[in-house]
Tab-separated table of C-alpha atoms and ligand atoms in Angstrom:
chain	number	residue	atom	x	y	z
A	1227	MET	CA	0.057	-0.168	0.220
A	1228	SER	CA	1.286	3.620	-0.910
A	1229	LEU	CA	0.987	6.887	1.174
A	1230	PHE	CA	-1.471	9.121	0.010
A	1231	ASN	CA	0.924	11.614	-1.658
A	1232	VAL	CA	-0.339	14.797	-0.007
A	1233	TYR	CA	3.022	15.969	1.054
A	1234	PRO	CA	5.745	17.551	-0.962
A	1235	LEU	CA	8.593	15.967	0.896
A	1236	ASN	CA	12.386	16.476	1.155
A	1237	PRO	CA	14.060	13.713	0.426
A	1238	ILE	CA	15.537	13.229	4.064
A	1239	ALA	CA	14.576	10.611	6.284
A	1240	ILE	CA	14.614	11.811	10.086
A	1241	THR	CA	15.319	9.349	12.425
A	1242	LYS	CA	16.827	10.877	15.599
A	1243	ALA	CA	16.999	14.496	17.586
A	1244	ALA	CA	17.868	15.918	20.646
A	1245	GLY	CA	17.619	19.905	21.446
A	1246	SER	CA	17.902	21.742	18.531
A	1247	ARG	CA	19.598	18.863	16.087
A	1248	VAL	CA	18.163	16.207	14.274
A	1249	TRP	CA	19.816	13.541	12.178
A	1250	ASP	CA	19.186	11.411	9.016
A	1251	ASP	CA	19.318	7.525	8.694
A	1252	LYS	CA	22.476	7.739	7.410
A	1253	GLY	CA	23.847	9.626	10.113
A	1254	GLN	CA	23.915	12.979	8.836
A	1255	GLU	CA	23.516	15.636	11.317
A	1256	TYR	CA	20.896	18.685	10.836
A	1257	LEU	CA	21.039	21.748	13.220
A	1258	ASP	CA	16.710	22.182	13.600
A	1259	MET	CA	15.255	25.745	13.016
A	1260	TYR	CA	12.071	25.253	12.080
A	1261	GLY	CA	11.050	23.023	15.016
A	1262	GLY	CA	8.986	20.141	12.959
A	1263	HIS	CA	6.503	23.342	12.231
A	1264	ALA	CA	7.047	25.228	15.527
A	1265	VAL	CA	5.931	22.517	17.186
A	1266	ILE	CA	8.909	21.405	19.413
A	1267	SER	CA	9.057	23.659	22.472
A	1268	ILE	CA	11.009	22.613	24.580
A	1269	GLY	CA	13.912	20.417	22.935
A	1270	HIS	CA	13.999	17.452	20.922
A	1271	THR	CA	13.584	14.354	23.189
A	1272	GLN	CA	14.049	16.664	26.379
A	1273	PRO	CA	14.797	14.048	29.362
A	1274	HIS	CA	12.266	15.132	31.512
A	1275	TRP	CA	9.724	15.421	28.587
A	1276	VAL	CA	10.618	11.765	27.776
A	1277	LYS	CA	10.502	10.593	31.729
A	1278	ARG	CA	7.114	12.327	32.155
A	1279	ILE	CA	5.708	10.386	29.428
A	1280	GLU	CA	7.430	6.747	30.571
A	1281	ASP	CA	6.249	7.037	33.933
A	1282	GLN	CA	2.539	7.912	32.930
A	1283	LEU	CA	3.004	4.837	30.455
A	1284	HIS	CA	3.349	2.396	33.360
A	1285	ALA	CA	1.008	4.034	35.081
A	1286	ILE	CA	-1.787	4.412	32.516
A	1287	ALA	CA	-2.105	5.204	29.128
A	1288	PHE	CA	-5.277	5.799	28.503
A	1289	TYR	CA	-9.167	6.009	29.915
A	1290	SER	CA	-11.827	7.917	28.718
A	1291	ASN	CA	-13.510	11.016	28.926
A	1292	SER	CA	-16.195	9.259	31.698
A	1293	VAL	CA	-14.211	9.393	35.023
A	1294	ILE	CA	-12.311	11.534	36.540
A	1295	MET	CA	-8.778	12.884	35.490
A	1296	PRO	CA	-6.726	14.347	37.768
A	1297	ILE	CA	-4.136	15.017	35.829
A	1298	GLN	CA	-6.224	16.866	33.664
A	1299	GLU	CA	-7.063	19.220	36.340
A	1300	GLU	CA	-2.999	19.237	37.068
A	1301	LEU	CA	-2.754	20.647	33.673
A	1302	ALA	CA	-5.155	23.318	33.724
A	1303	LYS	CA	-4.158	24.689	36.882
A	1304	ALA	CA	-0.654	24.707	35.732
A	1305	LEU	CA	-2.175	26.281	32.603
A	1306	ASN	CA	-4.020	29.210	34.626
A	1307	GLU	CA	-0.116	29.321	36.009
A	1308	ILE	CA	1.491	29.967	33.739
A	1309	SER	CA	-0.732	31.838	31.208
A	1310	GLY	CA	-1.600	34.155	33.809
A	1311	LYS	CA	-5.640	33.850	32.243
A	1312	LYS	CA	-6.618	32.733	36.077
A	1313	ASP	CA	-10.009	32.156	36.009
A	1314	PHE	CA	-10.135	30.532	32.488
A	1315	GLN	CA	-11.840	26.973	31.932
A	1316	LEU	CA	-9.658	24.256	29.710
A	1317	PHE	CA	-11.098	21.982	27.574
A	1318	LEU	CA	-8.512	19.400	25.618
A	1319	CYS	CA	-8.641	18.103	22.197
A	1320	ASN	CA	-5.800	16.943	20.056
A	1321	SER	CA	-4.682	19.108	17.312
A	1322	GLY	CA	-5.069	22.835	16.286
A	1323	ALA	CA	-7.462	22.367	13.767
A	1324	GLU	CA	-9.609	20.864	16.645
A	1325	ALA	CA	-8.829	22.849	19.030
A	1326	ASN	CA	-10.422	26.235	16.579
A	1327	GLU	CA	-13.050	23.776	15.447
A	1328	ASN	CA	-14.180	23.470	18.866
A	1329	ALA	CA	-13.613	27.386	19.475
A	1330	LEU	CA	-16.088	28.546	16.617
A	1331	LYS	CA	-18.395	25.983	17.443
A	1332	LEU	CA	-18.709	27.167	21.347
A	1333	ALA	CA	-18.623	30.908	20.119
A	1334	SER	CA	-21.497	29.940	18.098
A	1335	PHE	CA	-23.870	28.261	20.838
A	1336	HIS	CA	-22.777	30.481	23.372
A	1337	THR	CA	-23.844	33.787	21.365
A	1338	GLY	CA	-27.033	31.521	19.129
A	1339	ARG	CA	-24.995	33.318	16.345
A	1340	LYS	CA	-23.670	32.047	13.133
A	1341	LYS	CA	-21.564	34.385	11.618
A	1342	ILE	CA	-17.624	34.415	12.176
A	1343	ILE	CA	-15.006	37.113	11.617
A	1344	ALA	CA	-11.699	35.854	9.966
A	1345	PHE	CA	-9.412	38.169	8.102
A	1346	LYS	CA	-7.049	37.413	4.723
A	1347	LYS	CA	-4.389	34.988	4.451
A	1348	SER	CA	-5.434	33.718	7.981
A	1349	PHE	CA	-4.951	30.049	8.169
A	1350	HIS	CA	-7.176	27.830	11.051
A	1351	GLY	CA	-6.584	24.629	10.218
A	1352	ARG	CA	-8.061	22.158	7.923
A	1353	THR	CA	-11.240	20.664	9.169
A	1354	SER	CA	-15.031	21.744	8.216
A	1355	LEU	CA	-15.489	25.244	10.110
A	1356	ALA	CA	-11.471	26.118	10.344
A	1357	VAL	CA	-10.943	25.661	6.498
A	1358	ALA	CA	-14.183	27.847	6.293
A	1359	ALA	CA	-12.593	30.914	7.820
A	1360	THR	CA	-8.614	29.946	6.289
A	1361	ASP	CA	-8.174	32.492	3.260
A	1362	ASN	CA	-7.212	29.712	1.054
A	1363	PRO	CA	-10.031	28.574	-1.665
A	1364	SER	CA	-7.533	25.382	-2.478
A	1365	ILE	CA	-7.752	23.642	0.466
A	1366	VAL	CA	-11.381	24.451	0.937
A	1367	ALA	CA	-13.808	21.428	-0.396
A	1368	PRO	CA	-17.441	22.105	-1.918
A	1369	VAL	CA	-18.975	20.549	0.999
A	1370	ASN	CA	-17.084	23.213	3.632
A	1371	GLU	CA	-17.741	26.148	1.621
A	1372	THR	CA	-20.322	28.648	3.662
A	1373	ASN	CA	-21.238	32.002	3.872
A	1374	ASN	CA	-21.002	32.691	7.236
A	1375	ILE	CA	-17.584	33.644	7.181
A	1376	ILE	CA	-17.014	37.227	6.361
A	1377	PHE	CA	-13.062	37.711	5.585
A	1378	LEU	CA	-11.627	40.952	6.495
A	1379	PRO	CA	-8.458	42.878	5.710
A	1380	PHE	CA	-5.804	42.335	8.347
A	1381	ASN	CA	-5.285	44.795	10.683
A	1382	ASP	CA	-8.346	47.519	9.280
A	1383	ILE	CA	-9.614	48.931	11.749
A	1384	ALA	CA	-11.821	51.074	10.197
A	1385	ALA	CA	-13.265	47.828	7.867
A	1386	LEU	CA	-13.892	46.012	11.328
A	1387	GLU	CA	-16.042	48.635	12.786
A	1388	THR	CA	-17.962	49.396	9.724
A	1389	CYS	CA	-18.295	45.051	9.958
A	1390	PHE	CA	-19.931	45.403	12.999
A	1391	ALA	CA	-22.165	48.713	12.373
A	1392	SER	CA	-24.105	47.052	10.193
A	1393	ASN	CA	-23.751	42.705	11.089
A	1394	GLY	CA	-22.915	43.509	15.006
A	1395	SER	CA	-25.752	41.324	16.456
A	1396	GLU	CA	-25.174	38.480	14.054
A	1397	ILE	CA	-21.593	38.191	14.520
A	1398	ALA	CA	-20.690	34.959	16.715
A	1399	ALA	CA	-17.005	35.366	17.174
A	1400	VAL	CA	-13.648	37.359	15.722
A	1401	ILE	CA	-10.903	34.936	15.187
A	1402	ILE	CA	-7.496	36.152	14.785
A	1403	GLU	CA	-3.843	35.007	15.169
A	1404	GLY	CA	-1.594	37.400	16.860
A	1405	ILE	CA	0.977	36.369	14.285
A	1406	GLN	CA	0.107	34.989	11.380
A	1407	GLY	CA	2.477	31.985	10.477
A	1408	VAL	CA	1.404	30.571	7.201
A	1409	ALA	CA	0.568	33.862	5.365
A	1410	GLY	CA	4.325	34.934	6.053
A	1411	ILE	CA	4.895	36.091	9.778
A	1412	HIS	CA	2.767	38.958	10.074
A	1413	GLU	CA	1.819	40.875	13.369
A	1414	ALA	CA	-1.267	42.162	14.502
A	1415	SER	CA	-1.289	45.494	15.462
A	1416	ASP	CA	-1.574	46.015	19.478
A	1417	ALA	CA	-4.438	49.110	18.211
A	1418	PHE	CA	-6.027	46.408	15.774
A	1419	LEU	CA	-6.376	44.060	18.882
A	1420	GLN	CA	-7.225	46.154	21.119
A	1421	ALA	CA	-10.112	47.409	18.643
A	1422	ILE	CA	-11.188	43.412	18.238
A	1423	ARG	CA	-11.538	43.167	22.257
A	1424	LYS	CA	-13.887	46.552	21.953
A	1425	ALA	CA	-16.293	45.711	18.869
A	1426	CYS	CA	-17.021	42.229	20.864
A	1427	ASP	CA	-17.895	44.101	23.855
A	1428	ALA	CA	-20.277	45.797	22.143
A	1429	HIS	CA	-21.462	43.973	20.100
A	1430	GLY	CA	-21.837	40.676	22.219
A	1431	ALA	CA	-19.443	38.828	20.350
A	1432	VAL	CA	-16.944	36.053	21.335
A	1433	TYR	CA	-13.154	36.653	20.762
A	1434	ILE	CA	-10.941	34.136	19.567
A	1435	ALA	CA	-7.562	34.139	19.850
A	1436	ASP	CA	-5.866	31.898	17.731
A	1437	SER	CA	-2.722	30.992	19.342
A	1438	VAL	CA	-1.449	27.872	17.414
A	1439	GLN	CA	1.228	28.703	15.885
A	1440	CYS	CA	2.201	32.066	17.932
A	1441	GLY	CA	1.201	30.979	21.353
A	1442	TYR	CA	2.737	28.857	24.460
A	1443	GLY	CA	5.662	30.967	24.599
A	1444	ARG	CA	6.981	31.627	20.889
A	1445	SER	CA	6.628	35.113	20.743
A	1446	GLY	CA	8.215	36.188	24.112
A	1447	GLN	CA	4.938	36.421	25.984
A	1448	PHE	CA	2.916	33.565	26.739
A	1449	PHE	CA	0.220	33.964	23.963
A	1450	ALA	CA	0.699	36.663	21.451
A	1451	HIS	CA	-1.808	38.374	21.978
A	1452	ASP	CA	-0.877	39.479	24.887
A	1453	HIS	CA	1.648	42.116	23.760
A	1454	ALA	CA	-1.168	44.153	23.122
A	1455	GLY	CA	-2.655	43.857	26.707
A	1456	VAL	CA	-5.768	42.558	25.854
A	1457	ASN	CA	-7.982	39.041	27.029
A	1458	ALA	CA	-9.323	37.500	24.384
A	1459	ASP	CA	-12.333	35.183	25.373
A	1460	ILE	CA	-11.197	32.065	24.466
A	1461	TYR	CA	-7.514	30.960	23.487
A	1462	SER	CA	-6.518	27.465	21.069
A	1463	MET	CA	-3.381	25.893	21.404
A	1464	ALA	CA	-1.363	23.030	19.902
A	1465	LYS	CA	1.496	22.877	18.257
A	1466	GLY	CA	3.940	23.762	21.232
A	1467	MET	CA	1.970	22.411	23.859
A	1468	GLY	CA	2.886	18.626	23.265
A	1469	ASN	CA	6.531	19.372	22.553
A	1470	GLY	CA	5.216	16.986	19.389
A	1471	PHE	CA	2.892	14.655	21.833
A	1472	PRO	CA	-0.156	15.211	19.691
A	1473	ILE	CA	-2.833	17.689	22.399
A	1474	GLY	CA	-4.779	20.785	21.597
A	1475	GLY	CA	-7.385	22.547	23.594
A	1476	ILE	CA	-8.699	25.779	24.340
A	1477	LEU	CA	-8.639	28.212	27.214
A	1478	ILE	CA	-11.674	29.512	28.170
A	1479	ALA	CA	-13.644	32.676	29.802
A	1480	PRO	CA	-15.352	32.105	32.856
A	1481	HIS	CA	-18.563	34.005	31.530
A	1482	ILE	CA	-18.947	31.187	29.031
A	1483	GLN	CA	-20.799	28.274	30.488
A	1484	PRO	CA	-20.347	25.017	30.154
A	1485	LYS	CA	-23.374	22.105	29.376
A	1486	PHE	CA	-23.275	18.646	28.944
A	1487	GLY	CA	-22.271	16.826	25.648
A	1488	MET	CA	-21.589	20.685	24.120
A	1489	LEU	CA	-17.918	19.583	23.542
A	1490	GLY	CA	-16.015	16.164	23.731
A	1491	THR	CA	-14.247	14.033	21.914
A	1492	THR	CA	-12.398	10.292	22.176
A	1493	PHE	CA	-8.788	11.210	22.948
A	1494	GLY	CA	-8.715	14.883	24.319
A	1495	GLY	CA	-7.146	15.191	27.300
A	1496	ASN	CA	-5.974	11.416	27.574
A	1497	PRO	CA	-3.007	10.791	30.397
A	1498	LEU	CA	-0.186	10.492	27.961
A	1499	ALA	CA	-0.772	13.673	26.416
A	1500	CYS	CA	-1.107	15.512	29.468
A	1501	ALA	CA	1.797	14.124	31.096
A	1502	ALA	CA	3.931	15.287	27.821
A	1503	ALA	CA	2.036	18.870	28.513
A	1504	LEU	CA	2.959	19.260	31.828
A	1505	ALA	CA	6.027	18.282	31.177
A	1506	VAL	CA	6.353	21.069	28.918
A	1507	ILE	CA	5.124	23.387	30.985
A	1508	GLU	CA	7.427	22.581	33.971
A	1509	VAL	CA	10.767	22.678	31.381
A	1510	MET	CA	9.483	26.321	30.445
A	1511	GLN	CA	9.075	27.475	34.283
A	1512	LYS	CA	12.537	25.876	35.372
A	1513	GLU	CA	14.136	27.301	32.348
A	1514	ASN	CA	12.508	30.838	31.794
A	1515	LEU	CA	11.606	29.943	28.352
A	1516	ILE	CA	9.022	32.552	27.536
A	1517	LYS	CA	11.991	35.268	28.934
A	1518	ALA	CA	14.461	33.327	26.743
A	1519	ALA	CA	12.267	32.640	23.494
A	1520	GLU	CA	12.046	36.842	24.567
A	1521	GLU	CA	15.938	37.411	24.345
A	1522	LYS	CA	17.219	35.050	22.090
A	1523	GLY	CA	14.585	36.365	19.226
A	1524	THR	CA	15.215	40.034	19.694
A	1525	PHE	CA	19.629	39.100	19.483
A	1526	LEU	CA	18.452	37.005	16.148
A	1527	ILE	CA	16.359	39.398	14.625
A	1528	ASN	CA	18.512	42.197	15.101
A	1529	ALA	CA	21.183	40.102	13.554
A	1530	LEU	CA	19.284	39.734	10.903
A	1531	LYS	CA	18.107	43.109	10.378
A	1532	ASN	CA	22.224	43.658	9.982
A	1533	THR	CA	22.787	40.329	7.828
A	1534	GLU	CA	23.479	41.651	4.262
A	1535	GLY	CA	21.352	39.926	0.963
A	1536	VAL	CA	18.068	39.646	4.124
A	1537	LYS	CA	15.351	42.170	3.440
A	1538	ALA	CA	12.348	42.692	5.846
A	1539	VAL	CA	12.522	40.792	8.610
A	1540	ARG	CA	9.069	40.329	10.909
A	1541	GLY	CA	7.974	38.708	13.854
A	1542	ARG	CA	8.782	38.704	17.455
A	1543	GLY	CA	10.438	36.282	19.734
A	1544	LEU	CA	11.149	32.771	18.105
A	1545	MET	CA	8.541	32.972	15.488
A	1546	ILE	CA	10.469	35.100	13.022
A	1547	GLY	CA	10.229	35.708	9.503
A	1548	PHE	CA	12.643	37.366	6.435
A	1549	GLU	CA	12.841	37.720	2.585
A	1550	MET	CA	15.971	37.705	0.304
A	1551	GLU	CA	16.640	40.107	-2.135
A	1552	ALA	CA	16.805	39.222	-5.409
A	1553	GLY	CA	18.984	36.596	-6.840
A	1554	LEU	CA	19.239	34.448	-2.986
A	1555	GLU	CA	15.485	33.285	-3.892
A	1556	ASP	CA	17.391	29.560	-3.191
A	1557	ILE	CA	18.479	30.533	0.384
A	1558	ARG	CA	16.637	27.491	2.053
A	1559	LYS	CA	18.110	24.769	-0.561
A	1560	VAL	CA	21.684	26.044	-0.017
A	1561	LEU	CA	21.160	25.937	3.909
A	1562	LEU	CA	19.422	22.591	4.062
A	1563	ASN	CA	21.589	20.612	1.220
A	1564	ASP	CA	24.792	22.286	1.824
A	1565	LEU	CA	25.049	23.315	4.884
A	1566	LYS	CA	22.832	21.061	6.782
A	1567	ILE	CA	20.210	23.242	8.667
A	1568	PHE	CA	16.454	23.277	8.748
A	1569	THR	CA	14.347	26.161	8.182
A	1570	GLY	CA	10.085	26.444	7.598
A	1571	GLU	CA	8.751	28.714	4.402
A	1572	ALA	CA	5.961	30.644	3.635
A	1573	LYS	CA	5.059	31.229	-0.083
A	1574	PRO	CA	6.309	32.963	-1.979
A	1575	ASN	CA	9.525	33.830	-0.420
A	1576	VAL	CA	9.546	34.005	3.392
A	1577	VAL	CA	12.069	32.051	5.313
A	1578	ARG	CA	10.487	30.959	8.527
A	1579	LEU	CA	12.824	30.757	11.912
A	1580	LEU	CA	10.390	28.245	14.764
A	1581	PRO	CA	13.383	26.859	16.489
A	1582	SER	CA	12.802	25.440	19.968
A	1583	LEU	CA	12.480	28.066	22.713
A	1584	ALA	CA	15.814	26.010	23.988
A	1585	ILE	CA	17.689	26.943	21.382
A	1586	THR	CA	21.538	27.937	23.003
A	1587	MET	CA	23.165	31.178	21.875
A	1588	GLU	CA	25.914	28.512	20.124
A	1589	ASP	CA	23.133	26.849	17.948
A	1590	ILE	CA	21.667	30.719	17.045
A	1591	ASN	CA	25.471	31.799	16.377
A	1592	LEU	CA	25.785	28.477	14.027
A	1593	PHE	CA	22.566	29.242	12.216
A	1594	LEU	CA	23.719	32.782	11.449
A	1595	THR	CA	27.240	32.237	10.087
A	1596	GLY	CA	25.530	29.434	8.264
A	1597	LEU	CA	22.994	31.895	6.574
A	1598	ASN	CA	25.969	34.247	5.810
A	1599	SER	CA	27.909	31.433	4.405
A	1600	ALA	CA	25.204	30.227	2.173
A	1601	ILE	CA	24.390	34.297	0.863
A	1602	GLN	CA	28.318	34.060	0.001
A	1603	ARG	CA	27.975	30.410	-2.558
A	1604	LEU	CA	24.769	32.042	-3.763
A	1605	LYS	CA	26.707	35.130	-4.862
A	1606	GLN	CA	29.333	33.238	-6.152
A	1607	ASN	CA	27.367	30.883	-8.067
A	1608	ALA	CA	25.534	34.249	-9.804
A	1609	ALA	CA	28.725	35.973	-10.515
B	2953	PLP	C1	-2.632	29.119	13.446
B	2953	PLP	C2	-2.601	28.151	13.095
B	2953	PLP	N1	-3.599	27.505	13.424
B	2953	PLP	C3	-3.958	25.818	13.066
B	2953	PLP	C4	-3.488	25.481	12.649
B	2953	PLP	C5	-3.803	24.158	12.408
B	2953	PLP	O1	-3.006	22.903	13.206
B	2953	PLP	P1	-3.285	21.704	13.433
B	2953	PLP	O2	-1.856	21.070	12.294
B	2953	PLP	O3	-2.442	20.663	14.168
B	2953	PLP	O4	-4.518	21.354	13.171
B	2953	PLP	C6	-2.082	26.099	12.612
B	2953	PLP	C7	-1.165	24.822	11.620
B	2953	PLP	O5	-0.111	25.141	10.741
B	2953	PLP	C8	-1.698	27.393	12.344
B	2953	PLP	O6	-0.608	27.607	11.776
């Protein structure tokens, strides 16, 4: 049987990993500036994370959500503490799309309304409502098409206010990434997030902060939306939450009340996933990784801004995007094939850096040296 061929693959088989390094099946080492797509938060195969999962595996791996699971309550408490969202509630699921799907559904249950405001170039996942709220028609199947999503320009306060003025009583939710990832690393402005908060309050709509990629400390705050000094009503999380163990979730403000059966899942919140998520928070706290993301990110962003050949450096903390000057567009290929450095991309021409928050300064400098050599090689080839 063949694999269903939906991923354009690098011809590299990664079979081993530690910290910010991965190795292929031939023993070749690579520096991982991509973090397996922003997933590796505390480092590959981090020892405390491995042990916490191992210990949990010996105790119990799974039981359904029909019994009390103390480890879920432990995770909720740890999340309240690290996020600063003290009285929020936690619903656990398995992925980013599922987190957004549940967030949107919950907003609709809560308000009794159907319309969702989403933004140009947004990405919220590939399941039904999450993909409908994603601004990429090529991944929306006919069955996912709906008139319930209103796409507005990103960071346009006037367009937001006009939309609320004419449709306010129908809007269930506004969903927005604090920093758009797939779009190529574009930050929502503080003023825009504050305007969303104000409009949602005025019209009884739910503010959903998609923090799947930009959350979990990556931006230098637990949620990227925190930089704007506003609270959302629902935060969706996944990627960094489990450091590679599949888990997602939503943090829900106290005024949104649960009802039996409103949301549910078989695997969401299973003990193994909770153990992985707890290990992540424990390491983040012990190693002060949110502050580290801020400091190392600032260093890296400044260094990139001073690198000849690099332009349009964007982002915050360790969620960084940049473009290359004309003639240097093949930079990612040279970095990977010649210098053995993984980076991410955003179409058409953005290099995305999403490394582990535990990356060392030594590895950051190694990356910068590698980038400079790749630029020199491309320039020599063109000469
Ligand atoms: C902002 C954002 N939301 C949602 C998702 C979907 O997450 P998942 O792939 O875990 O379903 C992604 C994935 O890249 C994302 O970047």
